[in-house]
mmCIF file of C-alpha atoms in Angstrom:
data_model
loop_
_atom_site.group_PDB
_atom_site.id
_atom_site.type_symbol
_atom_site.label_atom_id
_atom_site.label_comp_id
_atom_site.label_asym_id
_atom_site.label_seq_id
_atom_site.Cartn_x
_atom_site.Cartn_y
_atom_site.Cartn_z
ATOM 1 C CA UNK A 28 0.000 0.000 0.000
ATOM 2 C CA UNK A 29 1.741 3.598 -1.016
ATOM 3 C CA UNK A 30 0.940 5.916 1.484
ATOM 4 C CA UNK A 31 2.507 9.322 -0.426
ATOM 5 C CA UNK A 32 2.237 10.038 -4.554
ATOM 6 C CA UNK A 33 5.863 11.535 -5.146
ATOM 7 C CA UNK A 34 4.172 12.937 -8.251
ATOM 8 C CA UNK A 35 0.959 13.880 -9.658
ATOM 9 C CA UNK A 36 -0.068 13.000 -13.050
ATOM 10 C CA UNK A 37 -3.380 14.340 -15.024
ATOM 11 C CA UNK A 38 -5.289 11.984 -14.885
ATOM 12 C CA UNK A 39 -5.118 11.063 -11.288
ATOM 13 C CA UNK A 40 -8.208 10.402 -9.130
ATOM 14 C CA UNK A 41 -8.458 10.561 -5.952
ATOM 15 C CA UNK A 42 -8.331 6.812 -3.869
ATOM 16 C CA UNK A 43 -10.460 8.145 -0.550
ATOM 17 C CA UNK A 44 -7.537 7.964 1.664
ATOM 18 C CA UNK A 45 -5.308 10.876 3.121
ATOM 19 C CA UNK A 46 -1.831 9.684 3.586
ATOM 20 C CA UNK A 47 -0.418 9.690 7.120
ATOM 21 C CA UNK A 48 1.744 12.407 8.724
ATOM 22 C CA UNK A 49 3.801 11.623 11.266
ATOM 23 C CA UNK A 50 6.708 14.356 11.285
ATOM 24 C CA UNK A 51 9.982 13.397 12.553
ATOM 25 C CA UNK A 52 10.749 16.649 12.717
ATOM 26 C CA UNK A 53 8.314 17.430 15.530
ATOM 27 C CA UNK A 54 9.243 13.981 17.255
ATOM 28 C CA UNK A 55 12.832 15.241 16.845
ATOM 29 C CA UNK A 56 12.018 19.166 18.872
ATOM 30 C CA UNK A 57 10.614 16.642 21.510
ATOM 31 C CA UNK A 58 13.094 14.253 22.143
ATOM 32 C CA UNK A 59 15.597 17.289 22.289
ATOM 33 C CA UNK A 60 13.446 19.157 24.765
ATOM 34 C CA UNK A 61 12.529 16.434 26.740
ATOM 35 C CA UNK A 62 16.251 15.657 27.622
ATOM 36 C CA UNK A 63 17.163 18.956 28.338
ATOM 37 C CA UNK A 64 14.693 19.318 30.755
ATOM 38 C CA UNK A 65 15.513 15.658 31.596
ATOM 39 C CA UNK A 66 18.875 16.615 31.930
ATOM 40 C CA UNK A 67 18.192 18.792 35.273
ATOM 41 C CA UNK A 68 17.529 15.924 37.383
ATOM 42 C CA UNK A 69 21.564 14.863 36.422
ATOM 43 C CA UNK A 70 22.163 16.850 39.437
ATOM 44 C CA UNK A 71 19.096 17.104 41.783
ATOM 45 C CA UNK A 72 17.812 13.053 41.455
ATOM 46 C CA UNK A 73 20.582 11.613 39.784
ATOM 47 C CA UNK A 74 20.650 9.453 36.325
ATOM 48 C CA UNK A 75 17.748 7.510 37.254
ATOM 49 C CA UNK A 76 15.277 10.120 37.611
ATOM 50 C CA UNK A 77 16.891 12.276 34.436
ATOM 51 C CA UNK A 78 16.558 8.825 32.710
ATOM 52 C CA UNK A 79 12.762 8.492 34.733
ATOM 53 C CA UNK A 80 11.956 12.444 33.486
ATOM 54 C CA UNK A 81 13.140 11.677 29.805
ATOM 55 C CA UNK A 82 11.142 8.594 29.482
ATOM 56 C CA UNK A 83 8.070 10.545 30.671
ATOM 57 C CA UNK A 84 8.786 13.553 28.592
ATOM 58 C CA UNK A 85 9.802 12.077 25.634
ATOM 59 C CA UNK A 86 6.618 9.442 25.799
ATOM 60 C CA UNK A 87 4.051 12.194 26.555
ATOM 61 C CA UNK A 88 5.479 14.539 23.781
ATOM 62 C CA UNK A 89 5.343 11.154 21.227
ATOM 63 C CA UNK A 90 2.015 10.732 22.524
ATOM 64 C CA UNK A 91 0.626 14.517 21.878
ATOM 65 C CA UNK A 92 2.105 14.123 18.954
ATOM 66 C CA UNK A 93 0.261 11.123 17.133
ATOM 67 C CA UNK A 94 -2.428 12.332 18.328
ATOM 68 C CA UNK A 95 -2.317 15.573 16.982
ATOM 69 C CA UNK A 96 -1.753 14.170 13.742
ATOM 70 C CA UNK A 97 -4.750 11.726 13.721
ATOM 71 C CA UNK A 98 -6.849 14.506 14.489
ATOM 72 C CA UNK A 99 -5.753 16.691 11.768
ATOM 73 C CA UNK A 100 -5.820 13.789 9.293
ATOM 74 C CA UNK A 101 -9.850 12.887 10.472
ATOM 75 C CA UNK A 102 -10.290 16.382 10.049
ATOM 76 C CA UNK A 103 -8.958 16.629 6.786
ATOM 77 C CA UNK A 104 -10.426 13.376 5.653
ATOM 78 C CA UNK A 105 -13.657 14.461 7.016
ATOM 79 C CA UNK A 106 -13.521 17.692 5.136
ATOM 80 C CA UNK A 107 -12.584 15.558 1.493
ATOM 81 C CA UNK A 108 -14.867 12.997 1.990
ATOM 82 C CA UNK A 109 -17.793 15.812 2.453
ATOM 83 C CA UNK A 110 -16.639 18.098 -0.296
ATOM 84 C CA UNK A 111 -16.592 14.948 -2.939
ATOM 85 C CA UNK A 112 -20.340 13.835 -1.306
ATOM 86 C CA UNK A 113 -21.290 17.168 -2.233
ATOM 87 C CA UNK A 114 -20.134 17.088 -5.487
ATOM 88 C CA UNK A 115 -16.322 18.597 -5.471
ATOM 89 C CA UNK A 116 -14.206 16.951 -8.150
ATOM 90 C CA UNK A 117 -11.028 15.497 -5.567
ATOM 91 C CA UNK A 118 -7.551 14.590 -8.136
ATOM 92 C CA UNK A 119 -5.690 13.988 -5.198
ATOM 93 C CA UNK A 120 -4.499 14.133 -1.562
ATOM 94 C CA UNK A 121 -0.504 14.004 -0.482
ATOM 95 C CA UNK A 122 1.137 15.326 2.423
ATOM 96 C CA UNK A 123 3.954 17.572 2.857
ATOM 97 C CA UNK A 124 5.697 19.246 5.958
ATOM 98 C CA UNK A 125 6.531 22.888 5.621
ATOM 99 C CA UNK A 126 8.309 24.040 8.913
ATOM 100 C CA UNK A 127 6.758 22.625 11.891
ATOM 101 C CA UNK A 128 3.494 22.601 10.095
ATOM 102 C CA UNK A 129 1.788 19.491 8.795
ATOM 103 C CA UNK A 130 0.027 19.906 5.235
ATOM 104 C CA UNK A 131 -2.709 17.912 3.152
ATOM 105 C CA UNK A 132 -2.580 19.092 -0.526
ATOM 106 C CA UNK A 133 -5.950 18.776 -1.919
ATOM 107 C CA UNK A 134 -5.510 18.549 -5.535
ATOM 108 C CA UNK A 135 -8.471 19.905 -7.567
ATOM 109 C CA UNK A 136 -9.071 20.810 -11.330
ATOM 110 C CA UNK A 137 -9.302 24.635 -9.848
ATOM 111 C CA UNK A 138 -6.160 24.529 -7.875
ATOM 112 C CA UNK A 139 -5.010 23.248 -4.712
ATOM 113 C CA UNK A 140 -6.419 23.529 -1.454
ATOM 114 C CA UNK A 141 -4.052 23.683 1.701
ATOM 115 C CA UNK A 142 -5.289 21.571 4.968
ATOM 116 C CA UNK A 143 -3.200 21.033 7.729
ATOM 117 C CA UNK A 144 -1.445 22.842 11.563
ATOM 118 C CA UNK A 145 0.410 22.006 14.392
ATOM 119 C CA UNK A 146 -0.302 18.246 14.801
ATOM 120 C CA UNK A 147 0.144 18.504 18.786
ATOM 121 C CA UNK A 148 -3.088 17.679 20.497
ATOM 122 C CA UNK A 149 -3.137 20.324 23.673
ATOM 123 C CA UNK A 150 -2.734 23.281 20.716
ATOM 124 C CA UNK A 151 -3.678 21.247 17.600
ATOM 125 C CA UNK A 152 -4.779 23.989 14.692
ATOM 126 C CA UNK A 153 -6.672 23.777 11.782
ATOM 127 C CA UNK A 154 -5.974 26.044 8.908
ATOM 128 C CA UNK A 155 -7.648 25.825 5.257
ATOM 129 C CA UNK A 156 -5.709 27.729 2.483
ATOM 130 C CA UNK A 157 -7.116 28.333 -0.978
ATOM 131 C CA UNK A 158 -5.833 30.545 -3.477
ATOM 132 C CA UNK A 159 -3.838 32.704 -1.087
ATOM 133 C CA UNK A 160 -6.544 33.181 1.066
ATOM 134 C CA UNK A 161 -6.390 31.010 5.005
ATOM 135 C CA UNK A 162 -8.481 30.616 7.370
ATOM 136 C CA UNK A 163 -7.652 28.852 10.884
ATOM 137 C CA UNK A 164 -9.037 27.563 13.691
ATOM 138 C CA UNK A 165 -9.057 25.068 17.091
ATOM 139 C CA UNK A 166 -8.839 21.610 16.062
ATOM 140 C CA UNK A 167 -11.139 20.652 18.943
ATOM 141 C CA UNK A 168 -13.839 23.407 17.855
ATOM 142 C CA UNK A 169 -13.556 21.960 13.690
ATOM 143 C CA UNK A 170 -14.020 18.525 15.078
ATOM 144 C CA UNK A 171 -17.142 19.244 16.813
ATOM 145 C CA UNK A 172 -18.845 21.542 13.984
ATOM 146 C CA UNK A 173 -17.307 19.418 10.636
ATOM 147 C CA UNK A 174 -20.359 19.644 9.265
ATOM 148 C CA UNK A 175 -20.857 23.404 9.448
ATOM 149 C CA UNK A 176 -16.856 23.652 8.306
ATOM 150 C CA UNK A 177 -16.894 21.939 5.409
ATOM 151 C CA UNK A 178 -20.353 23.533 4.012
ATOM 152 C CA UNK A 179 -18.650 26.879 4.588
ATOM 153 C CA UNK A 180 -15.308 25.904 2.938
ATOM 154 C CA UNK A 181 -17.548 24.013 -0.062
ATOM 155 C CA UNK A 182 -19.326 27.100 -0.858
ATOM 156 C CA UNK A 183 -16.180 29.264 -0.875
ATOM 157 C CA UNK A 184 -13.918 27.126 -3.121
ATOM 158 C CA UNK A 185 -16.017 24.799 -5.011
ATOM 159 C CA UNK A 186 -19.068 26.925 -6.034
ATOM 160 C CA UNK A 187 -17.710 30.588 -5.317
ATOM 161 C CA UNK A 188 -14.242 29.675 -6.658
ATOM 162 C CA UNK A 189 -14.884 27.646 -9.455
ATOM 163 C CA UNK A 190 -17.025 30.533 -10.481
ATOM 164 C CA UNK A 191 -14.205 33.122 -10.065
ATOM 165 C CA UNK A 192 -11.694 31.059 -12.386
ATOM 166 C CA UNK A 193 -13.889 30.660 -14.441
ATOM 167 C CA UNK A 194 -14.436 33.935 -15.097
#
């Protein structure tokens, strides 16, 4: 099963999955800051509880993070899934990282649409960008109102902006 297209061709459709994101970048900025914060116990509890600290740091920050990411990607899946129900024409879904941000590109005969945030739960972000334009939000309060989200962002880039490149 190939999670990622390296390339997208013409003729593409989309498959109804969104690829996973799991960012070793993020998982990197944890590890690091969970043993420097580990690494004050060196000399207050010794190397078992900077060892103890790291573990729980390190496990907790691993932890935020997958689950950051599976909300964005439900979220993101949730929005395709609606927009194609509703009659959006999906090529495509891949996944790229752009700084400490995780990114969906929805691939669509109009242009592509930009899903993705901070995939770490406690602050987990949704933001939507289309043609230049973004809009971002809680992941918590997108996830409870999906519905409502993805009707807005429907009539703004399928029937509002096919109408404006069409024009």
């Amino acid at each position: 099963m190939q999670l990622e297209q390296p390339s997208r061709s013409g003729s593409a459709t989309w498959n109804g999955t969104v690829p996973s994101a799991v960012d070793a970048r993020v998982l990197g900025l944890v590890v690091v800051t969970a043993g420097l914060a580990a690494s004050i116990n060196l000399s207050y509890g010794g190397l078992t509880m900077a060892a103890a600290a790291f573990a729980l740091l390190a496990g907790g920050g691993v932890a935020c993070h997958l689950l950051g990411e599976r909300q964005l990607r439900r979220l993101t899946d949730g929005l395709v899934e609606r927009w194609v129900d509703a009659g959006g024409e999906i090529d495509d879904v891949t996944r790229s990282s752009n700084g400490m941000r995780t990114e969906w590109h929805v691939h669509t005969p109009d242009g592509e649409i930009v899903i993705g945030g901070i995939a770490l739960v406690p602050i987990a972000q949704l933001s939507v960008e289309w043609q230049g334009v973004g809009d971002t939000m809680a992941a918590s309060e997108a996830s409870e109102n999906i519905d409502r989200v993805a009707e807005s962002l429907y009539r703004e880039i399928f029937e509002m902006g096919s109408a404006t490149t069409q024009s």
